[in-house]
Coordinates of C-alpha atoms in Angstrom, one line a residue:
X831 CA 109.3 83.4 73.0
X832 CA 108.5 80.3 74.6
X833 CA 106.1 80.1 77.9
X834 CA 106.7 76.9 80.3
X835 CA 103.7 75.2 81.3
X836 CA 102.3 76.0 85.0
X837 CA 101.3 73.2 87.2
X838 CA 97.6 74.1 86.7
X839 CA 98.5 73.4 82.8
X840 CA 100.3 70.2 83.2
X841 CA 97.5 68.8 85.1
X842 CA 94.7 69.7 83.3
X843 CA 96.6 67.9 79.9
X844 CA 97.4 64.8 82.3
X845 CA 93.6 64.6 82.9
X846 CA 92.2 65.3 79.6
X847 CA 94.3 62.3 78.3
X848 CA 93.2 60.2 81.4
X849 CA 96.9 59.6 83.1
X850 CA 98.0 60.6 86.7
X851 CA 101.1 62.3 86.4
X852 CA 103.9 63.0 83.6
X853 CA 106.0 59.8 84.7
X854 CA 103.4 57.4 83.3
X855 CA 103.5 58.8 79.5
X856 CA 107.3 57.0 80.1
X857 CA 106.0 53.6 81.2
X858 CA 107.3 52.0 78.4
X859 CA 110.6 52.7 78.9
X860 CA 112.3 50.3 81.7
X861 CA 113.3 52.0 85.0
X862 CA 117.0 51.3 84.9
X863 CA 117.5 53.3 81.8
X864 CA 115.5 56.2 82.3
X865 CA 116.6 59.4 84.4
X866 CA 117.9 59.9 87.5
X867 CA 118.4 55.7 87.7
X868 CA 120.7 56.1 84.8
X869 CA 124.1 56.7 86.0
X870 CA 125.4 58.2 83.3
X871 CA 129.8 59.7 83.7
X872 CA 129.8 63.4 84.8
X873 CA 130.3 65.5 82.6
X874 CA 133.6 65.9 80.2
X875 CA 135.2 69.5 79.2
X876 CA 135.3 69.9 75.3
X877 CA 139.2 69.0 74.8
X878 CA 138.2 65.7 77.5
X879 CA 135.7 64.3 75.3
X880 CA 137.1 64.5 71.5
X881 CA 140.0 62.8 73.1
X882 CA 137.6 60.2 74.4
X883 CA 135.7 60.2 70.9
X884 CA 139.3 59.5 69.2
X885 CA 139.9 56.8 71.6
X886 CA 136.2 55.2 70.7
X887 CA 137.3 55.8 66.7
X888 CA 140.4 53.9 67.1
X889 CA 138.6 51.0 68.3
X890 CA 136.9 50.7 64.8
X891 CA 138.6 48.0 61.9
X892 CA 138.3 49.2 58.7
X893 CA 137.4 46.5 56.5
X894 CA 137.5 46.4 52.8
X895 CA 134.3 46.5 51.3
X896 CA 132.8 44.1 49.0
X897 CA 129.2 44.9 50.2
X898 CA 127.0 46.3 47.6
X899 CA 122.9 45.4 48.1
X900 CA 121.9 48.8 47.8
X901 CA 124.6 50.9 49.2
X902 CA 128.1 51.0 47.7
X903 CA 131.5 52.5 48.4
X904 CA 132.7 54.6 45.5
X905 CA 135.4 57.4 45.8
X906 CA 133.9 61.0 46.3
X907 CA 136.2 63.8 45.1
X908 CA 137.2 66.1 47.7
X909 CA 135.6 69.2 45.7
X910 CA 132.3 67.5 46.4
X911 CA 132.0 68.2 50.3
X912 CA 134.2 71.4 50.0
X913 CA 131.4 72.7 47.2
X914 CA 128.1 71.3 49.3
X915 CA 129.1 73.3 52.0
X916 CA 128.8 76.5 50.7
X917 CA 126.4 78.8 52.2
X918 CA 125.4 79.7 48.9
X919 CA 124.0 76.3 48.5
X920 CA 124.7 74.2 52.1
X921 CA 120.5 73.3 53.2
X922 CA 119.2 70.1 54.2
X923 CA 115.6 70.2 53.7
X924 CA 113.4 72.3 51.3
X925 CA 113.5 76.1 51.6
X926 CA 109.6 76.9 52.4
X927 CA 109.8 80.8 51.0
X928 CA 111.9 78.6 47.9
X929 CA 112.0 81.8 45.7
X930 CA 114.1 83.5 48.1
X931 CA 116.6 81.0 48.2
X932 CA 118.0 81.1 44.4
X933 CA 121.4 78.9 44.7
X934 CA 119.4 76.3 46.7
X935 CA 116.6 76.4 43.6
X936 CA 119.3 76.8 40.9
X937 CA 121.3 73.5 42.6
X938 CA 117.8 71.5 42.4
X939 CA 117.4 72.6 38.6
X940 CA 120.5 71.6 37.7
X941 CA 120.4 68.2 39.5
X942 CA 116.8 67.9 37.4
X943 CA 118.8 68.5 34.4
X944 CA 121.3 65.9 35.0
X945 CA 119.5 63.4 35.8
X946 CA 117.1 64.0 32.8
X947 CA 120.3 63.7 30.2
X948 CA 121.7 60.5 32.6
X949 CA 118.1 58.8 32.4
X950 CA 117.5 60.3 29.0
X951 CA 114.0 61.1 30.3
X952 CA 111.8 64.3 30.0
X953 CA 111.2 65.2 33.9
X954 CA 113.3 64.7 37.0
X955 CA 111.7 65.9 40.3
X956 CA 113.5 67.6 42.8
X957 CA 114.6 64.6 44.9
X958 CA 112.9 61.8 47.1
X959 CA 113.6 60.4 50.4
X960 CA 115.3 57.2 48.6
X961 CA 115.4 54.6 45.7
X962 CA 112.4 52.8 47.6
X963 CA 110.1 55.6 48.5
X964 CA 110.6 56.9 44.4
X965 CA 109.7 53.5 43.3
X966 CA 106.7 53.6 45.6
X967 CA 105.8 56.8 44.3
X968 CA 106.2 55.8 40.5
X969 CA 103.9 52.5 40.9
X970 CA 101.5 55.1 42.2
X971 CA 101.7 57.5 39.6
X972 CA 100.8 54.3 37.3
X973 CA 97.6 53.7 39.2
X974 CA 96.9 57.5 38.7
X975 CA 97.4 57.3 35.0
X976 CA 95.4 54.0 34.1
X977 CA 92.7 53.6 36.8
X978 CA 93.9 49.4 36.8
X979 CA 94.2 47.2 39.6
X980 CA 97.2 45.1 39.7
X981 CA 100.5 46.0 39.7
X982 CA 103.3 43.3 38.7
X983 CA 107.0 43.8 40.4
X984 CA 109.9 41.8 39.6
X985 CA 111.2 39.3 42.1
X986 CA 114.7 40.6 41.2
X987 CA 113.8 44.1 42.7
X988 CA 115.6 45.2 46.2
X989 CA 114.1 43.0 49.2
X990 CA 113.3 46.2 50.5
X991 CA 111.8 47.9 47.6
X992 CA 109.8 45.3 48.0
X993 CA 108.3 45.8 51.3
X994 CA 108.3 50.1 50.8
X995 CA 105.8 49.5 47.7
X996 CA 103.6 47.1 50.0
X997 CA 103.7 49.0 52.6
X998 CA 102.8 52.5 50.4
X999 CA 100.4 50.8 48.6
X1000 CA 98.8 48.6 51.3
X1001 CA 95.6 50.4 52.0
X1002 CA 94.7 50.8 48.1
X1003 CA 90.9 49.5 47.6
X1004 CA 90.6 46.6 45.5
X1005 CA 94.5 46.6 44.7
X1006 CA 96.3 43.2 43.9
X1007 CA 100.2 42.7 44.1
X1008 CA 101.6 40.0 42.0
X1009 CA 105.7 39.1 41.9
X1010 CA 107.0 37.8 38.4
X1011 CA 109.4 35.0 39.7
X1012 CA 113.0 34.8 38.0
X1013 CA 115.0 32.4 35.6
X1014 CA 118.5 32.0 36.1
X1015 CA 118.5 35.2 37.9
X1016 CA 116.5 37.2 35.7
X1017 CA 112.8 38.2 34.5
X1018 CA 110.9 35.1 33.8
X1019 CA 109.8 36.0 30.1
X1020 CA 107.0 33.8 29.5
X1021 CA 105.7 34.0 33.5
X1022 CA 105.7 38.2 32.5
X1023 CA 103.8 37.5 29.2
X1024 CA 101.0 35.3 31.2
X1025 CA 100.3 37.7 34.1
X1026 CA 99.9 41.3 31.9
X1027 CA 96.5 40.3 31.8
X1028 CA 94.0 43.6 30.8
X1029 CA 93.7 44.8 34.7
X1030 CA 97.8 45.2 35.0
X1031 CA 98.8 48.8 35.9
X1032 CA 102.4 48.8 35.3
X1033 CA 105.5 46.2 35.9
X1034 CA 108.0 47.0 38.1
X1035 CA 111.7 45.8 37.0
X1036 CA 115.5 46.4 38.1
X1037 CA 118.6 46.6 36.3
X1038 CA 121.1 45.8 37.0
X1039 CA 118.6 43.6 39.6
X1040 CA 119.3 42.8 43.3
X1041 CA 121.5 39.8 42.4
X1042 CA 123.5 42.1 39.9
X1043 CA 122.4 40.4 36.4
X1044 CA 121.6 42.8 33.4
X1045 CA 117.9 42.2 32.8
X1046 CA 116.5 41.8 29.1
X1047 CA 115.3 45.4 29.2
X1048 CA 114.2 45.9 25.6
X1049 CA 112.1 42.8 25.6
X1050 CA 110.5 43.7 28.9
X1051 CA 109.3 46.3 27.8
X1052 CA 108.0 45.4 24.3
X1053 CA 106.0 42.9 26.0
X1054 CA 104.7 45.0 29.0
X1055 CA 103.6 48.3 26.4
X1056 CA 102.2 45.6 23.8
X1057 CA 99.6 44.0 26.8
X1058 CA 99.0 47.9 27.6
X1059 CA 100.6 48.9 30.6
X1060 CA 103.3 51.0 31.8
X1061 CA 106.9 49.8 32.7
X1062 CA 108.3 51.7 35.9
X1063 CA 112.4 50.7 35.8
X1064 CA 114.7 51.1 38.6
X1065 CA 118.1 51.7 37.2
X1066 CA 121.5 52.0 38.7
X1067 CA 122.8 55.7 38.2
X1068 CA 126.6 54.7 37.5
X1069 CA 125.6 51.9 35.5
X1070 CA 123.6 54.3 32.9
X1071 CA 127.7 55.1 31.7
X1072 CA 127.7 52.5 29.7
X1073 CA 124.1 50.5 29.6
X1074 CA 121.1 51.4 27.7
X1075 CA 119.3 54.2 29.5
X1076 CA 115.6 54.0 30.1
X1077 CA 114.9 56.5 28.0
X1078 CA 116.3 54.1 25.4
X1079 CA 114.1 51.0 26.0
X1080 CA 111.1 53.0 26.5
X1081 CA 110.7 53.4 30.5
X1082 CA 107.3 55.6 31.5
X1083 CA 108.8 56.4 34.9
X1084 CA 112.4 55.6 36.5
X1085 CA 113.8 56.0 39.3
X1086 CA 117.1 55.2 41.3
X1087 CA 118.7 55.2 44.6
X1088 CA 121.5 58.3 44.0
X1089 CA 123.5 57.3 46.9
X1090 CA 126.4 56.7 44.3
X1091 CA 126.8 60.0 43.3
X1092 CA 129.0 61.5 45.6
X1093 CA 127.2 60.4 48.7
X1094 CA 129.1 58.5 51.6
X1095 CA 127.6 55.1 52.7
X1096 CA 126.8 56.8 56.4
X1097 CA 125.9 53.6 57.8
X1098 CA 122.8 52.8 55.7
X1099 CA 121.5 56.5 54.8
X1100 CA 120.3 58.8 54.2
X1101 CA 119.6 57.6 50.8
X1102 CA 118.9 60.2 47.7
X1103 CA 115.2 58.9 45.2
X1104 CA 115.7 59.8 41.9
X1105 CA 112.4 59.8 40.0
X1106 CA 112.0 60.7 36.6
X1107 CA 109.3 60.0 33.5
X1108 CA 108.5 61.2 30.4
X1109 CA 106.5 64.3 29.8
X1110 CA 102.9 63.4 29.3
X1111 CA 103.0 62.2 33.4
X1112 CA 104.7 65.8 34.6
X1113 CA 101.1 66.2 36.2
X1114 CA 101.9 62.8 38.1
X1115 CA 105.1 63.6 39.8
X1116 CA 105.3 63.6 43.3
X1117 CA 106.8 66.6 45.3
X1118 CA 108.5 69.5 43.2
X1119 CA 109.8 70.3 40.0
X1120 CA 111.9 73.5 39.6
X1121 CA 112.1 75.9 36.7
X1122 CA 113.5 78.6 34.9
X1123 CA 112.0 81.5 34.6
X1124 CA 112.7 86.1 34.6
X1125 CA 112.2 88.4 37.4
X1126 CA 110.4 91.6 36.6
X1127 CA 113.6 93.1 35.3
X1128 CA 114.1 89.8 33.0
X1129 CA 116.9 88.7 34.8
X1130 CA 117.1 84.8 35.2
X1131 CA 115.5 83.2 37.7
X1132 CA 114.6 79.9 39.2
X1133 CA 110.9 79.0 40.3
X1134 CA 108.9 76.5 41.8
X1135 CA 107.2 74.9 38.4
X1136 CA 105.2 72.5 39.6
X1137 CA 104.3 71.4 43.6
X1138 CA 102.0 68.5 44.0
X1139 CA 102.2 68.2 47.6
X1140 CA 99.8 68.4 50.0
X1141 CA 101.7 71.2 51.8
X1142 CA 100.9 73.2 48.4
X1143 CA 97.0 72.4 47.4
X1144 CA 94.6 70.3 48.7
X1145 CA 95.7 67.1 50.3
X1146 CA 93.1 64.9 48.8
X1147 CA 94.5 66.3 45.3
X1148 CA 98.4 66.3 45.9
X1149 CA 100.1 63.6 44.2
X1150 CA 101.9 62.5 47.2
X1151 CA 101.4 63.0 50.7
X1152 CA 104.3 61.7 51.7
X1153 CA 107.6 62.9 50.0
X1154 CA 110.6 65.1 50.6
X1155 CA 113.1 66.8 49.0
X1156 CA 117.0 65.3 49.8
X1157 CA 118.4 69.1 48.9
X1158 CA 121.9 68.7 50.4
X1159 CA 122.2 64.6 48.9
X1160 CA 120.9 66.2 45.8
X1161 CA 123.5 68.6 45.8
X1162 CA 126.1 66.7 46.3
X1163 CA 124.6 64.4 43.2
X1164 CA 125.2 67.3 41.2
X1165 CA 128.3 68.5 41.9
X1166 CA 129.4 64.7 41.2
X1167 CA 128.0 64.2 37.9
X1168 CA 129.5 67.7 37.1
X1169 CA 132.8 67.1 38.1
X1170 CA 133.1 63.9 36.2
X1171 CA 131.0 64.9 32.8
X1172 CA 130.0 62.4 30.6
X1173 CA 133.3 61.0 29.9
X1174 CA 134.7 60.8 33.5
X1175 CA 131.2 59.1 34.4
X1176 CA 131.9 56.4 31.6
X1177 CA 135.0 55.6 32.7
X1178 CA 133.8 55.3 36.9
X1179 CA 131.0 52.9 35.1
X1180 CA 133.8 51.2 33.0
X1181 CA 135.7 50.5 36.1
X1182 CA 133.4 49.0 38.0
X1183 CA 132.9 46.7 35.4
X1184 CA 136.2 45.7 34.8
X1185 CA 136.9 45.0 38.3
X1186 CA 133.9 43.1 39.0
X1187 CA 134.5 41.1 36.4
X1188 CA 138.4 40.5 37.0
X1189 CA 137.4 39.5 40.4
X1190 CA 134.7 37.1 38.9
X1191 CA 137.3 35.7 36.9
X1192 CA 140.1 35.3 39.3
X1193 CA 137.7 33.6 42.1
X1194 CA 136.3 30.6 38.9
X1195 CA 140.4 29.8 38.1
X1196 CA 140.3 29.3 42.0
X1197 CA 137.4 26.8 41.7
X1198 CA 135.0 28.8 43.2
X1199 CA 131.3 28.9 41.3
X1200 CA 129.4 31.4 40.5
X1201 CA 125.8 31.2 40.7
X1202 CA 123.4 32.7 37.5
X1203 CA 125.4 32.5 34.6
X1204 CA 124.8 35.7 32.3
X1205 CA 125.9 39.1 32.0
X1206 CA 126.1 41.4 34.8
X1207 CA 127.7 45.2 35.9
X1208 CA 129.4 45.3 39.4
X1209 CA 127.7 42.6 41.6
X1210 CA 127.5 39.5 41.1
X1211 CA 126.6 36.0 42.8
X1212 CA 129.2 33.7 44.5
X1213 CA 128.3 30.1 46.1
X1214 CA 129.8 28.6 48.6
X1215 CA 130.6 25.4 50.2
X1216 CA 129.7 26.8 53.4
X1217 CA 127.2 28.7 54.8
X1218 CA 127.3 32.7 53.9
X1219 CA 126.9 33.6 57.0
X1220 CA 130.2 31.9 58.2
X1221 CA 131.7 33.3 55.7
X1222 CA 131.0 36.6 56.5
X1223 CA 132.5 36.4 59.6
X1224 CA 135.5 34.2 58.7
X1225 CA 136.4 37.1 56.4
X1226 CA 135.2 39.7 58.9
X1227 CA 138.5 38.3 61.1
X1228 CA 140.7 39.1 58.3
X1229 CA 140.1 42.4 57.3
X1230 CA 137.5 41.9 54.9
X1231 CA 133.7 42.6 54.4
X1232 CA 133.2 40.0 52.0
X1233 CA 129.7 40.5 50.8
X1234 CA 126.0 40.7 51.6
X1235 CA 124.8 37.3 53.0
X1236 CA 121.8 36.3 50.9
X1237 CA 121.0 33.6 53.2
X1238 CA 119.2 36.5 54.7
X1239 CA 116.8 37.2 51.8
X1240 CA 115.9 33.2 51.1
X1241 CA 116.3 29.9 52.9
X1242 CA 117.6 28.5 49.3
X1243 CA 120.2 31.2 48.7
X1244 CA 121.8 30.2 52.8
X1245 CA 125.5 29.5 50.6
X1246 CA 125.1 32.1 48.3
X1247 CA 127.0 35.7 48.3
X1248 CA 126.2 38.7 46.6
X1249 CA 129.8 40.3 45.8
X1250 CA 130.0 44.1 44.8
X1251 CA 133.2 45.4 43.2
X1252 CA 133.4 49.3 42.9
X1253 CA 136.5 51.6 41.5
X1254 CA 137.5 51.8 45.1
X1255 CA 138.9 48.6 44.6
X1256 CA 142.7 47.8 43.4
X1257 CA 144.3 44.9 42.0
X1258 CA 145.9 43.6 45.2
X1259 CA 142.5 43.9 47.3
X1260 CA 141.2 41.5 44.7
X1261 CA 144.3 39.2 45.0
X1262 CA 143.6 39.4 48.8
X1263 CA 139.9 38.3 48.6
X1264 CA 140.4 35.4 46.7
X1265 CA 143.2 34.2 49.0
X1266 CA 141.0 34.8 52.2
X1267 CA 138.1 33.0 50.3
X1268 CA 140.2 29.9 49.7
X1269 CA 138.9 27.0 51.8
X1270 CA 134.9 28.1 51.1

């Protein structure tokens, strides 16, 4: 039951954080846009406003989509949303009595067992709030495991990966950030090999990187276990169809945005962390794992293994104070990867390759450049003899999204494009790009 305030409450709260009446806590906000001075339409009856919503819709151009950077278009199966929204399973956040919700725990298992055979790693957590925040979390689990002081990152990871582990990290005592510049659009080998000096924690490294290119992921990480620390990779789920896994080239801890697997783009989010690492770091791994277990009459059962948040033992002992569980992104991650198997996931991951690299192909016999020579999955680098950013919009006009303006990221980049081709894409959208892009 809820109890309104009386006057006598109101003002005693107003006083004990020193303001006159409740209309200050809003001074912030400007006058015209708060109530009654904003005129807003009276109100519409139910039938009124979705036909005024459809009219809004219809205003919107679709365009297609060669914008990758961290959030792709790829086709999601009908089955996936029809499945996810069964009440057996349908949740978005974390059950807090979790044993009493069975399909939500059995859903999280199996999306841990996935990702474990995808990643070829020993432990998959439940689920994170996105690719960042898991690669946040992972750079701290280093920390935890070592005791060092530096931590190395890639300057080929995500801009805003980037910023997340900064930001995460920020208030560490006595810890140093370093950023391992690139070569032709990958790792610099030899700059790696100089700064794994004793004190380095672990090296952070994408690939497929931010720009696209396929990184030299079995030398990386010869070089980073042989100076003693721990290599934290950032892999592209899809990708993992037909590329080494990091389980292969010896990853301690990987993680991934999951948004790919059977999520919609939604504007930017929400995004689905994937973080996974071998078994001697279980103890590390933020928020919850989920196991199998028997119920007293040794039916099966799913459990809450492990919980290392601070909701669950002492916050100055939880691995992470701040992490979630995506449960319904999650789900639909599972029911994805199950629908296609391992042979429908190879050929989504086969696609995008092929495509990419037809359109690669078709846009050099037009005379058009391509930036880092070297191999790459389904994004790659296109300069320009104009500014990106025109570009963009040039294209914008004729029904196109061409790509993400890396003008945005660096000064020196202002002509370049980063170009994502998915399965979505067919062979005429690729003949339409590089006739829109003629003249650039």
């Amino acid at each position: 039951m809820f109890t309104s305030n009386t006057p006598e409450n109101i003002q005693e709260m107003l006083a004990k954080i020193g303001v006159e009446k409740v209309e200050d806590l809003f001074a912030a906000i400007p006058a015209g846009v708060r109530y009654p001075a904003l005129r807003l339409p009276p109100a519409l009856t139910e039938a009124a406003l979705t036909r005024h919503l459809q009219e809004l819709a219809g205003k919107n151009k679709p365009l297609s989509n060669f914008i990758g950077a961290g959030c792709e278009e790829h086709f999601i199966p009908a089955a996936v949303n029809a499945l996810s929204s069964r009440g057996e399973f349908l949740t978005a956040y974390t059950p807090y009595q979790a044993e009493a919700s069975q399909g939500t725990l059995q859903t999280i298992y199996e999306f841990q067992s996935c990702l474990c055979e995808l990643f070829d790693m020993d432990v998959c957590s439940a689920s994170h709030y996105d690719g960042a925040t898991a690669l946040a979390e992972a750079c701290a689990a280093c920390l935890r495991v070592n005791n060092k002081t530096k931590i190395l990152y890639s300057a080929g990871l995500h801009p805003h990966y980037k910023q997340v582990l900064k930001t995460y990290l920020k208030h560490v005592s006595g810890l140093v950030l370093q950023e391992v510049p690139l070569q032709n659009g990958t790792v610099d080998l030899t700059a790696l090999k100089t700064a794994l000096t004793p004190d380095v924690s672990c090296f952070a490294v994408a690939g497929p990187n931010f720009l696209g290119r396929l990184e030299p992921l079995e030398d990386i990480s010869a070089l980073v276990h042989g100076a003693g620390a721990l290599l934290v990779a950032v892999a592209k789920p899809l990708a993992l169809g037909v590329l080494h896994t990091p389980g292969q080239y010896g990853a301690d801890f990987a993680v991934a945005e999951g948004q790919p697997l059977g999520n919609a783009m939604n504007f930017g989010g929400p995004g689905l962390g994937i973080f996974t690492c071998k078994k001697e770091y279980v103890r590390q791994v933020p928020g919850r794992i989920v196991g199998l277990a028997k119920d007293k009459d040794g039916k099966r059962s799913f459990v809450l293994t492990l919980q290392a948040r601070e909701q669950h033992i002492r916050r100055e002992r939880a691995a992470s104070n701040i992490c979630s569980n995506e449960a319904l992104c999650a789900l639909n991650a599972v029911i994805y990867l199950t629908l296609l198997g391992p042979a429908g996931l190879r050929e989504v991951a086969e696609l995008n390759l092929e495509r990419a690299h037809r359109l690669k192909e078709m846009l050099v016999a037009d005379g058009h450049k391509i930036k880092f020579d070297g191999l790459f999955f389904n994004e790659f680098v296109l300069q320009l003899n104009a500014p990106a950013k025109q570009v963009v919009k040039k294209l914008a006009k004729k029904g196109i999204a061409a790509g993400f303006d890396l003008g945005r990221v660096s000064k020196d980049w202002a002509d370049c494009l980063l170009v994502c081709v998915t399965e979505t894409k067919t062979e005429e959208d690729l003949q339409n790009y590089v006739q829109a892009l003629r003249g650039f």
